[in-house]
Tab-separated table of C-alpha atoms in Angstrom:
chain	number	residue	atom	x	y	z
U	1	UNK	CA	-95.304	-87.637	63.829
U	2	UNK	CA	-93.878	-85.100	61.421
U	3	UNK	CA	-90.139	-84.489	61.217
U	4	UNK	CA	-88.932	-81.095	60.038
U	5	UNK	CA	-86.426	-81.676	57.265
U	6	UNK	CA	-83.377	-79.435	57.454
U	7	UNK	CA	-81.228	-78.419	54.475
U	8	UNK	CA	-77.802	-79.944	53.989
U	9	UNK	CA	-74.841	-77.783	54.977
U	10	UNK	CA	-73.237	-76.655	51.727
U	11	UNK	CA	-69.489	-76.366	51.409
U	12	UNK	CA	-67.863	-73.009	51.986
U	13	UNK	CA	-66.623	-73.015	48.405
U	14	UNK	CA	-70.246	-72.680	47.266
U	15	UNK	CA	-71.914	-70.906	50.170
U	16	UNK	CA	-69.311	-68.150	50.319
U	17	UNK	CA	-70.394	-66.989	46.877
U	18	UNK	CA	-74.064	-66.350	47.635
U	19	UNK	CA	-75.860	-63.388	49.124
U	20	UNK	CA	-78.278	-60.662	48.155
U	21	UNK	CA	-76.757	-58.101	45.848
U	22	UNK	CA	-73.896	-60.339	44.710
U	23	UNK	CA	-73.221	-60.454	40.981
U	24	UNK	CA	-74.468	-63.448	39.047
U	25	UNK	CA	-72.083	-65.408	36.883
U	26	UNK	CA	-72.216	-64.978	33.129
U	27	UNK	CA	-73.766	-68.079	31.516
U	28	UNK	CA	-73.510	-66.851	27.948
U	29	UNK	CA	-70.837	-69.489	27.400
U	30	UNK	CA	-71.542	-72.118	30.041
U	31	UNK	CA	-69.035	-74.783	31.015
U	32	UNK	CA	-71.835	-77.310	30.582
U	33	UNK	CA	-75.554	-77.260	29.903
U	34	UNK	CA	-75.982	-80.264	32.211
U	35	UNK	CA	-73.683	-81.002	35.138
U	36	UNK	CA	-73.208	-83.900	37.556
U	37	UNK	CA	-70.374	-84.814	39.923
U	38	UNK	CA	-70.652	-87.709	42.326
U	39	UNK	CA	-70.530	-91.404	42.902
U	40	UNK	CA	-72.168	-93.229	39.995
U	41	UNK	CA	-71.506	-96.684	41.446
U	42	UNK	CA	-74.009	-96.854	44.261
U	43	UNK	CA	-76.395	-99.356	45.757
U	44	UNK	CA	-80.059	-99.102	46.763
U	45	UNK	CA	-81.761	-95.970	45.451
U	46	UNK	CA	-78.671	-95.000	43.434
U	47	UNK	CA	-78.203	-98.354	41.717
U	48	UNK	CA	-79.208	-97.074	38.269
U	49	UNK	CA	-76.822	-94.126	38.261
U	50	UNK	CA	-74.040	-95.847	36.332
U	51	UNK	CA	-76.550	-96.803	33.622
U	52	UNK	CA	-78.834	-93.774	33.380
U	53	UNK	CA	-76.347	-90.904	33.782
U	54	UNK	CA	-73.791	-92.102	31.180
U	55	UNK	CA	-76.688	-92.920	28.850
U	56	UNK	CA	-78.076	-89.396	29.156
U	57	UNK	CA	-74.604	-87.866	28.799
U	58	UNK	CA	-74.226	-89.500	25.384
U	59	UNK	CA	-77.558	-88.106	24.196
U	60	UNK	CA	-77.529	-84.587	25.659
U	61	UNK	CA	-75.667	-81.628	24.186
U	62	UNK	CA	-72.797	-80.415	26.424
U	63	UNK	CA	-73.439	-82.775	29.323
U	64	UNK	CA	-70.596	-83.030	31.839
U	65	UNK	CA	-71.312	-86.064	34.041
U	66	UNK	CA	-68.322	-87.557	35.851
U	67	UNK	CA	-67.858	-90.206	38.507
U	68	UNK	CA	-66.092	-88.715	41.541
U	69	UNK	CA	-65.713	-90.402	44.897
U	70	UNK	CA	-63.619	-89.480	47.908
U	71	UNK	CA	-62.393	-92.333	50.079
U	72	UNK	CA	-62.842	-90.936	53.570
U	73	UNK	CA	-59.956	-91.939	55.812
U	74	UNK	CA	-57.766	-92.971	52.884
U	75	UNK	CA	-57.449	-89.930	50.641
U	76	UNK	CA	-55.575	-86.876	51.856
U	77	UNK	CA	-57.772	-84.000	53.072
U	78	UNK	CA	-56.503	-81.896	50.197
U	79	UNK	CA	-58.111	-84.336	47.733
U	80	UNK	CA	-61.511	-83.574	49.229
U	81	UNK	CA	-61.030	-79.806	49.394
U	82	UNK	CA	-59.620	-79.663	45.865
U	83	UNK	CA	-62.637	-81.588	44.575
U	84	UNK	CA	-65.052	-79.247	46.390
U	85	UNK	CA	-63.293	-76.181	44.999
U	86	UNK	CA	-63.227	-77.565	41.469
U	87	UNK	CA	-66.876	-78.643	41.605
U	88	UNK	CA	-67.999	-75.270	42.965
U	89	UNK	CA	-66.240	-73.462	40.118
U	90	UNK	CA	-67.827	-75.733	37.504
U	91	UNK	CA	-71.283	-75.510	39.086
U	92	UNK	CA	-71.299	-71.746	38.686
U	93	UNK	CA	-70.874	-72.135	34.935
U	94	UNK	CA	-73.440	-74.931	34.517
U	95	UNK	CA	-77.094	-74.471	33.622
U	96	UNK	CA	-79.004	-77.576	34.745
U	97	UNK	CA	-78.028	-79.988	37.507
U	98	UNK	CA	-79.707	-83.422	37.677
U	99	UNK	CA	-80.125	-84.420	41.333
U	100	UNK	CA	-80.728	-88.161	41.777
U	101	UNK	CA	-81.600	-89.732	45.106
U	102	UNK	CA	-78.761	-90.874	47.341
U	103	UNK	CA	-78.782	-92.486	50.767
U	104	UNK	CA	-81.897	-90.372	51.348
U	105	UNK	CA	-84.410	-88.873	48.883
U	106	UNK	CA	-82.653	-85.498	49.114
U	107	UNK	CA	-78.905	-84.973	48.906
U	108	UNK	CA	-76.472	-82.086	49.180
U	109	UNK	CA	-76.544	-81.613	45.402
U	110	UNK	CA	-79.750	-79.525	44.972
U	111	UNK	CA	-78.687	-77.071	47.668
U	112	UNK	CA	-75.276	-76.508	46.103
U	113	UNK	CA	-76.960	-76.133	42.735
U	114	UNK	CA	-79.306	-73.451	44.101
U	115	UNK	CA	-76.415	-71.603	45.718
U	116	UNK	CA	-74.494	-71.642	42.435
U	117	UNK	CA	-77.366	-70.515	40.238
U	118	UNK	CA	-77.644	-73.918	38.549
U	119	UNK	CA	-81.230	-75.147	38.165
U	120	UNK	CA	-81.715	-78.393	40.139
U	121	UNK	CA	-83.809	-81.140	38.606
U	122	UNK	CA	-84.834	-83.665	41.238
U	123	UNK	CA	-84.781	-87.137	39.741
U	124	UNK	CA	-87.677	-88.273	41.885
U	125	UNK	CA	-91.397	-87.547	41.710
U	126	UNK	CA	-92.620	-84.475	43.582
U	127	UNK	CA	-95.368	-86.573	45.165
U	128	UNK	CA	-92.743	-88.869	46.663
U	129	UNK	CA	-90.208	-86.312	47.823
U	130	UNK	CA	-92.688	-83.667	49.024
U	131	UNK	CA	-92.078	-84.434	52.706
U	132	UNK	CA	-88.317	-84.835	52.343
U	133	UNK	CA	-87.486	-81.335	51.119
U	134	UNK	CA	-87.004	-78.550	53.664
U	135	UNK	CA	-89.609	-75.984	54.643
U	136	UNK	CA	-92.451	-76.872	52.219
U	137	UNK	CA	-94.822	-74.536	54.079
U	138	UNK	CA	-92.534	-71.609	53.350
U	139	UNK	CA	-90.948	-72.362	49.979
U	140	UNK	CA	-92.638	-72.921	46.644
U	141	UNK	CA	-90.270	-75.570	45.337
U	142	UNK	CA	-91.924	-75.595	41.922
U	143	UNK	CA	-90.634	-72.053	41.402
U	144	UNK	CA	-86.955	-72.946	41.964
U	145	UNK	CA	-86.630	-76.601	40.886
U	146	UNK	CA	-88.058	-79.178	38.506
U	147	UNK	CA	-88.963	-82.810	39.075
U	148	UNK	CA	-88.720	-85.837	36.789
U	149	UNK	CA	-88.828	-89.594	37.305
U	150	UNK	CA	-86.408	-91.427	39.546
U	151	UNK	CA	-83.419	-93.401	38.306
U	152	UNK	CA	-85.202	-96.648	39.138
U	153	UNK	CA	-88.289	-95.640	37.163
U	154	UNK	CA	-86.226	-94.536	34.173
U	155	UNK	CA	-84.331	-97.812	34.160
U	156	UNK	CA	-87.517	-99.872	34.565
U	157	UNK	CA	-89.363	-98.253	31.641
U	158	UNK	CA	-88.678	-99.417	28.104
U	159	UNK	CA	-88.339	-95.880	26.756
U	160	UNK	CA	-87.424	-94.257	30.059
U	161	UNK	CA	-83.987	-93.057	28.959
U	162	UNK	CA	-85.243	-91.547	25.700
U	163	UNK	CA	-88.190	-89.823	27.358
U	164	UNK	CA	-85.958	-88.338	30.052
U	165	UNK	CA	-83.586	-87.103	27.365
U	166	UNK	CA	-86.513	-85.379	25.615
U	167	UNK	CA	-87.509	-83.662	28.859
U	168	UNK	CA	-83.988	-82.415	29.587
U	169	UNK	CA	-83.305	-81.463	25.971
U	170	UNK	CA	-86.520	-79.423	25.789
U	171	UNK	CA	-85.365	-77.475	28.832
U	172	UNK	CA	-81.695	-76.833	28.136
U	173	UNK	CA	-80.898	-78.175	24.696
U	174	UNK	CA	-79.833	-76.032	21.725
U	175	UNK	CA	-83.369	-76.061	20.303
U	176	UNK	CA	-85.132	-74.985	23.523
U	177	UNK	CA	-87.310	-71.917	23.092
U	178	UNK	CA	-86.364	-68.439	24.222
U	179	UNK	CA	-89.440	-68.349	26.452
U	180	UNK	CA	-88.349	-71.502	28.277
U	181	UNK	CA	-84.766	-70.223	28.583
U	182	UNK	CA	-85.951	-66.944	30.113
U	183	UNK	CA	-88.192	-68.717	32.627
U	184	UNK	CA	-85.399	-71.075	33.635
U	185	UNK	CA	-83.098	-68.124	34.194
U	186	UNK	CA	-85.684	-66.477	36.434
U	187	UNK	CA	-85.923	-69.737	38.381
U	188	UNK	CA	-82.124	-69.759	38.806
U	189	UNK	CA	-82.076	-66.197	40.085
U	190	UNK	CA	-84.923	-66.903	42.497
U	191	UNK	CA	-83.195	-70.116	43.585
U	192	UNK	CA	-80.109	-68.192	44.667
U	193	UNK	CA	-82.281	-65.768	46.614
U	194	UNK	CA	-84.134	-68.630	48.314
U	195	UNK	CA	-80.867	-70.336	49.202
U	196	UNK	CA	-79.519	-67.203	50.863
U	197	UNK	CA	-82.729	-66.533	52.791
U	198	UNK	CA	-83.412	-70.084	54.010
U	199	UNK	CA	-80.493	-72.485	53.432
U	200	UNK	CA	-77.216	-70.605	53.928
U	201	UNK	CA	-75.716	-71.813	57.201
U	202	UNK	CA	-72.548	-69.794	56.524
U	203	UNK	CA	-73.947	-66.473	55.344
U	204	UNK	CA	-77.374	-66.373	56.941
U	205	UNK	CA	-77.736	-68.856	59.834
U	206	UNK	CA	-80.524	-66.715	61.293
U	207	UNK	CA	-82.524	-67.339	58.133
U	208	UNK	CA	-82.135	-71.110	58.509
U	209	UNK	CA	-83.306	-70.975	62.130
U	210	UNK	CA	-86.208	-68.648	61.331
U	211	UNK	CA	-87.325	-70.948	58.525
U	212	UNK	CA	-87.209	-73.965	60.825
U	213	UNK	CA	-89.259	-72.180	63.487
U	214	UNK	CA	-91.799	-71.022	60.908
U	215	UNK	CA	-92.202	-74.592	59.646
U	216	UNK	CA	-92.633	-75.875	63.199
U	217	UNK	CA	-95.279	-73.239	63.923
U	218	UNK	CA	-97.171	-74.140	60.764
U	219	UNK	CA	-97.171	-77.834	61.627
U	220	UNK	CA	-98.472	-77.141	65.111
U	221	UNK	CA	-101.121	-74.780	63.766
U	222	UNK	CA	-102.383	-77.365	61.299
U	223	UNK	CA	-102.078	-80.285	63.683
U	224	UNK	CA	-100.371	-82.019	60.801
U	225	UNK	CA	-99.291	-85.642	61.059
U	226	UNK	CA	-97.509	-87.353	58.215
U	227	UNK	CA	-96.817	-90.990	57.568
U	228	UNK	CA	-93.933	-91.943	55.329
U	229	UNK	CA	-94.958	-92.497	51.736
U	230	UNK	CA	-95.884	-96.061	50.917
U	231	UNK	CA	-94.039	-98.217	48.351
U	232	UNK	CA	-97.307	-98.463	46.411
U	233	UNK	CA	-97.006	-94.776	45.530
U	234	UNK	CA	-93.590	-95.282	43.984
U	235	UNK	CA	-94.949	-98.296	42.068
U	236	UNK	CA	-97.939	-96.289	40.822
U	237	UNK	CA	-95.741	-93.408	39.667
U	238	UNK	CA	-93.366	-95.786	37.868
U	239	UNK	CA	-96.191	-97.227	35.800
U	240	UNK	CA	-97.680	-93.965	34.603
U	241	UNK	CA	-96.943	-92.919	30.991
U	242	UNK	CA	-93.436	-91.546	30.608
U	243	UNK	CA	-94.686	-88.800	28.290
U	244	UNK	CA	-96.392	-87.249	31.300
U	245	UNK	CA	-93.019	-86.014	32.574
U	246	UNK	CA	-92.374	-83.952	29.491
U	247	UNK	CA	-95.904	-82.580	29.310
U	248	UNK	CA	-95.912	-81.623	32.979
U	249	UNK	CA	-92.603	-79.746	32.821
U	250	UNK	CA	-93.539	-77.841	29.682
U	251	UNK	CA	-96.965	-76.947	31.095
U	252	UNK	CA	-95.277	-75.675	34.235
U	253	UNK	CA	-92.816	-73.529	32.306
U	254	UNK	CA	-95.428	-72.124	29.922
U	255	UNK	CA	-98.283	-71.620	32.323
U	256	UNK	CA	-96.754	-70.559	35.620
U	257	UNK	CA	-95.486	-67.088	36.291
U	258	UNK	CA	-92.267	-67.472	38.245
U	259	UNK	CA	-91.924	-64.712	40.827
U	260	UNK	CA	-90.318	-64.205	44.193
U	261	UNK	CA	-93.539	-63.930	46.229
U	262	UNK	CA	-92.849	-64.344	49.930
U	263	UNK	CA	-89.805	-66.539	49.543
């Protein structure tokens, strides 16, 4: 059967700053073009983090990628809250947030990025994660986020790191076009609106519930049944030309009019 995926509950340090009509943060002088905070030394799906993320950080202009891990039960509670507060402040001044897979295909990171006005880039193919992101019947994810290859695919390809750098640099690097920059900014603004309407447990819990009920109604109406994606799909995606990532993102940014629609 089909499971309705719910959004992660974002921290109050991030969620308290969202809402319709609230002022956006000035990104004229961003803290970082590219931002990542989290555990780089993981197993399973996150095994390549400590190779790929530092490698990209060395190549990208103004990339702020740092390993941060809280030892639950050992560190004082203030360590965790201080880290959340610090990360929330830095997120608001960042432009692009890579979001690799964690223990599950989706993590808390893309939701906090949306809430902060930082553009999330899922580091997993859209075809793979399509049924693991919340409310796909209601939200056009291509209008608020981008998708590139997974960490495993990048690490497995001979030129995976360089090609991923080219994708990210074309989006947020110093030589990126004004047209691309304007479209990304519209995606950030729309992302904050979508977060408030559908993902904000703190500010708009009714919106979260309404979105869940809408998704359930749509699934019942369609009689939709979904089986988990097969490993063969991941293998097929990993063996496609790496250049496709760059071409797909640029085609999306140049050929799609980003608008709010019925978000």
